[in-house]
N, C-alpha and C. Protein backbone atom coordinates (compact mmCIF):
# COMPACT_ATOMS: atom_id res chain seq x y z
N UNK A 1 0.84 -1.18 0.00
CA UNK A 1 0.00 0.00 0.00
C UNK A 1 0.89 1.25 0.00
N UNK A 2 0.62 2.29 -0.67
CA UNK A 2 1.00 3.16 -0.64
C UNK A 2 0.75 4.52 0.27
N UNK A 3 0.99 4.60 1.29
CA UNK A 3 0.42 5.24 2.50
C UNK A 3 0.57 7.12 1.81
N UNK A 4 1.07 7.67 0.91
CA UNK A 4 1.07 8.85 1.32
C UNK A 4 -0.21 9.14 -0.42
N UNK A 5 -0.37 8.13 -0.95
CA UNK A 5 -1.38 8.50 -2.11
C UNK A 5 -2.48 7.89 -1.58
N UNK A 6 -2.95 7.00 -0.72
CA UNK A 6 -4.08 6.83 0.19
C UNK A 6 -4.31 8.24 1.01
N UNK A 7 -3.41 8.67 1.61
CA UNK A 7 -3.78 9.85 2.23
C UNK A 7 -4.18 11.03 1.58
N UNK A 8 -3.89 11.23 0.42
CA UNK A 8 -3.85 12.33 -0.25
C UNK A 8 -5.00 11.93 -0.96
N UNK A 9 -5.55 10.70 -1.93
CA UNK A 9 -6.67 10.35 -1.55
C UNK A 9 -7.91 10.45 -0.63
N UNK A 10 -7.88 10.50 0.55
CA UNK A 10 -8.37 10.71 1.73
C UNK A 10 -8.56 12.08 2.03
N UNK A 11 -7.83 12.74 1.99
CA UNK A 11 -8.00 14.09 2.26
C UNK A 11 -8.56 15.12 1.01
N UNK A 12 -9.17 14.65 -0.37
CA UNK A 12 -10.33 14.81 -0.80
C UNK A 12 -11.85 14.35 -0.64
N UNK A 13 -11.82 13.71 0.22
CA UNK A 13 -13.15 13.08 0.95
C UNK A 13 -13.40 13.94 2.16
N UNK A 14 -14.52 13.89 2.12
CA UNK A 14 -15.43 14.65 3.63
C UNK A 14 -15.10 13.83 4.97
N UNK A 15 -13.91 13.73 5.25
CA UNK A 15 -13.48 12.73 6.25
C UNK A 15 -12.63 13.62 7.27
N UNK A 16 -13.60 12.85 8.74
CA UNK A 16 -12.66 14.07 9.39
C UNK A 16 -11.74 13.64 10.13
N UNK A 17 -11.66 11.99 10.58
CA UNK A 17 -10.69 11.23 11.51
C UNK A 17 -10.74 9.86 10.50
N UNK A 18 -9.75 9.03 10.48
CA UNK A 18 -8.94 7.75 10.50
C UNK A 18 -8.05 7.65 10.77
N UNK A 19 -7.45 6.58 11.17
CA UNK A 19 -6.72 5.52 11.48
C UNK A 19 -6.23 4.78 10.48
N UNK A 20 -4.81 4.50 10.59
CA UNK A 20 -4.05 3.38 10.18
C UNK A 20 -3.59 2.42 11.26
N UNK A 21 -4.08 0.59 11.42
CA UNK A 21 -3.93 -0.13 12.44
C UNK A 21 -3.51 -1.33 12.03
N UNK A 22 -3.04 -2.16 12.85
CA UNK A 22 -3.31 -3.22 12.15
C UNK A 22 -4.08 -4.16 12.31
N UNK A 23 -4.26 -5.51 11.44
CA UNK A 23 -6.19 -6.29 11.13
C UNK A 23 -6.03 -7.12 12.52
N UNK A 24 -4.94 -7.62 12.90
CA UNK A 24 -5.21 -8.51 14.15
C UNK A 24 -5.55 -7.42 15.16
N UNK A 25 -6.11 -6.10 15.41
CA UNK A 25 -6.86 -5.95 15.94
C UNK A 25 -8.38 -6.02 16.40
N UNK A 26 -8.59 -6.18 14.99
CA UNK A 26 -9.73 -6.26 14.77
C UNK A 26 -10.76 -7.54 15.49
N UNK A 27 -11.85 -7.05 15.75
CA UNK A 27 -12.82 -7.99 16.89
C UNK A 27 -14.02 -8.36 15.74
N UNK A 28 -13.95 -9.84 15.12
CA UNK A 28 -14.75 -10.12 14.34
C UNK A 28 -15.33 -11.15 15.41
N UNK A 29 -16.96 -10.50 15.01
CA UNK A 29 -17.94 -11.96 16.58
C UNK A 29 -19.30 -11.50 15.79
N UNK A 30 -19.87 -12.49 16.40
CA UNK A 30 -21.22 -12.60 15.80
C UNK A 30 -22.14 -11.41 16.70
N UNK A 31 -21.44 -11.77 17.58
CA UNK A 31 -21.91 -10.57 18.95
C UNK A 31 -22.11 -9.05 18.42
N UNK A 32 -21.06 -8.87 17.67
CA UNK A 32 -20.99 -7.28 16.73
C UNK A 32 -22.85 -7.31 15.85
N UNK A 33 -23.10 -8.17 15.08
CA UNK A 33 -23.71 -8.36 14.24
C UNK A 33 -25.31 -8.32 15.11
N UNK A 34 -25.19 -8.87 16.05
CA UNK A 34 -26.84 -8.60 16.79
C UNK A 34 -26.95 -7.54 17.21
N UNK A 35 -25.72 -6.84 17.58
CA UNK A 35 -26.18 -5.06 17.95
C UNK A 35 -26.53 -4.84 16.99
N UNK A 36 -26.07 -5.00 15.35
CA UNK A 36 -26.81 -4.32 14.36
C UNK A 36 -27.67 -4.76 13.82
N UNK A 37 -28.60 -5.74 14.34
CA UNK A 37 -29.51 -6.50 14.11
C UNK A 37 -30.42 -5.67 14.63
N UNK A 38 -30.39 -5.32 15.97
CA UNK A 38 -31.50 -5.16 16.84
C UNK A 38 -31.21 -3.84 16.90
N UNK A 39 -30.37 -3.08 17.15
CA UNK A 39 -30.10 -1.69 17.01
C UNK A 39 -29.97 -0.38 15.65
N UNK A 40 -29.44 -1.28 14.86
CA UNK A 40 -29.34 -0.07 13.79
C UNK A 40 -30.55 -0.30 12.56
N UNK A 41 -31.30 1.40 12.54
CA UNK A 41 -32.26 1.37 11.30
C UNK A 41 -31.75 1.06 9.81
N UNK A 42 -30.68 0.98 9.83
CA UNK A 42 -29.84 0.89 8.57
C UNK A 42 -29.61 -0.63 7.96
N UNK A 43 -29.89 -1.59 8.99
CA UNK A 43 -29.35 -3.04 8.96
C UNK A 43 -30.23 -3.24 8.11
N UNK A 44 -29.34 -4.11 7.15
CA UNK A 44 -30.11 -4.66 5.41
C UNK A 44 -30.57 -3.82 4.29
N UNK A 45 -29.82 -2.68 4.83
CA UNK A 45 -30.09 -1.47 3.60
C UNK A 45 -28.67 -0.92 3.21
N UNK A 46 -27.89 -1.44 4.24
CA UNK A 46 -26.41 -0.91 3.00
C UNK A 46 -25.48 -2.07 2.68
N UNK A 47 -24.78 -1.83 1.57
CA UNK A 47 -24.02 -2.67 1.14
C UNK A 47 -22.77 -3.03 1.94
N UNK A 48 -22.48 -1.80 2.72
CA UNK A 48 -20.98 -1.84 3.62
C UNK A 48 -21.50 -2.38 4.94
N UNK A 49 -22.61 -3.21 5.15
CA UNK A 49 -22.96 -3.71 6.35
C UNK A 49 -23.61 -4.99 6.43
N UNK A 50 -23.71 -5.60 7.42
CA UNK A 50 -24.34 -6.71 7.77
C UNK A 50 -25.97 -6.56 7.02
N UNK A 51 -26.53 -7.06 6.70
CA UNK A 51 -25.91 -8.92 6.19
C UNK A 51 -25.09 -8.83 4.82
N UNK A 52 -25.22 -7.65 4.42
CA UNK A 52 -24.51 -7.54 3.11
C UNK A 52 -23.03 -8.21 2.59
N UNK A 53 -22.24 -7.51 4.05
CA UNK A 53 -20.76 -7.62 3.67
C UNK A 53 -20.50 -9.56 3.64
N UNK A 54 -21.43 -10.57 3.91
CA UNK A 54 -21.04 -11.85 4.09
C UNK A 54 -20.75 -12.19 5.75
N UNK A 55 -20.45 -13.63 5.55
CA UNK A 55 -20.30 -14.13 7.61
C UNK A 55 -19.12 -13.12 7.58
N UNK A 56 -19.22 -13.79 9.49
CA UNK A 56 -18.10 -12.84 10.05
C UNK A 56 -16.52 -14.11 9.47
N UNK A 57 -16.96 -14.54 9.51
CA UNK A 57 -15.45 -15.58 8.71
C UNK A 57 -15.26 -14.92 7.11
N UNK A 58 -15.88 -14.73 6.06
CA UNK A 58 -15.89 -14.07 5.19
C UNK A 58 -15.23 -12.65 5.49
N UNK A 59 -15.88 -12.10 6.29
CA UNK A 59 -15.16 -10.52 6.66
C UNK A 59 -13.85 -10.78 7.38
N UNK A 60 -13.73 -11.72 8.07
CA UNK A 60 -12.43 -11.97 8.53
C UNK A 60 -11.23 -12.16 7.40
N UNK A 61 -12.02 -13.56 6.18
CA UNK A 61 -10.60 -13.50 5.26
C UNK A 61 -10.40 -12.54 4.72
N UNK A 62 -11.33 -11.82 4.02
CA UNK A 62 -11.20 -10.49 3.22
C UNK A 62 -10.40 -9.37 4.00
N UNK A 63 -10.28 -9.07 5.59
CA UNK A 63 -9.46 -7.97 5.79
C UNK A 63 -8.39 -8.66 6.21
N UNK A 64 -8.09 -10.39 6.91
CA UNK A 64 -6.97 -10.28 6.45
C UNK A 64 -5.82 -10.88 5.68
């Protein structure tokens, strides 16, 4: 990856905070997925979200 044309990238977008981390941080659980089951009006209407993005094993190989 090229970190300074991602950024410069980035900083033509309406973006006001990110992060660069790394994926073994990341907390993939099914547990994530019932908060947005039961909590978010958005669940099953976007593409960048549950159920869309695939299982949480799917989202796991894909980020890492």
């Amino acid at each position: 990856m090229n970190r300074a044309l991602l950024e410069a990238q980035l900083s033509e977008l309406p973006i006001v905070q990110y992060e660069f981390f790394k994926t073994d941080v990341l907390d993939f659980s099914e547990r994530i997925r019932v908060v947005c089951k039961t909590e978010c009006p958005r669940y099953g209407k976007s593409w960048a979200c549950p159920p869309a993005v695939g299982t949480v094993d799917e989202c796991r190989a894909r980020c890492m």
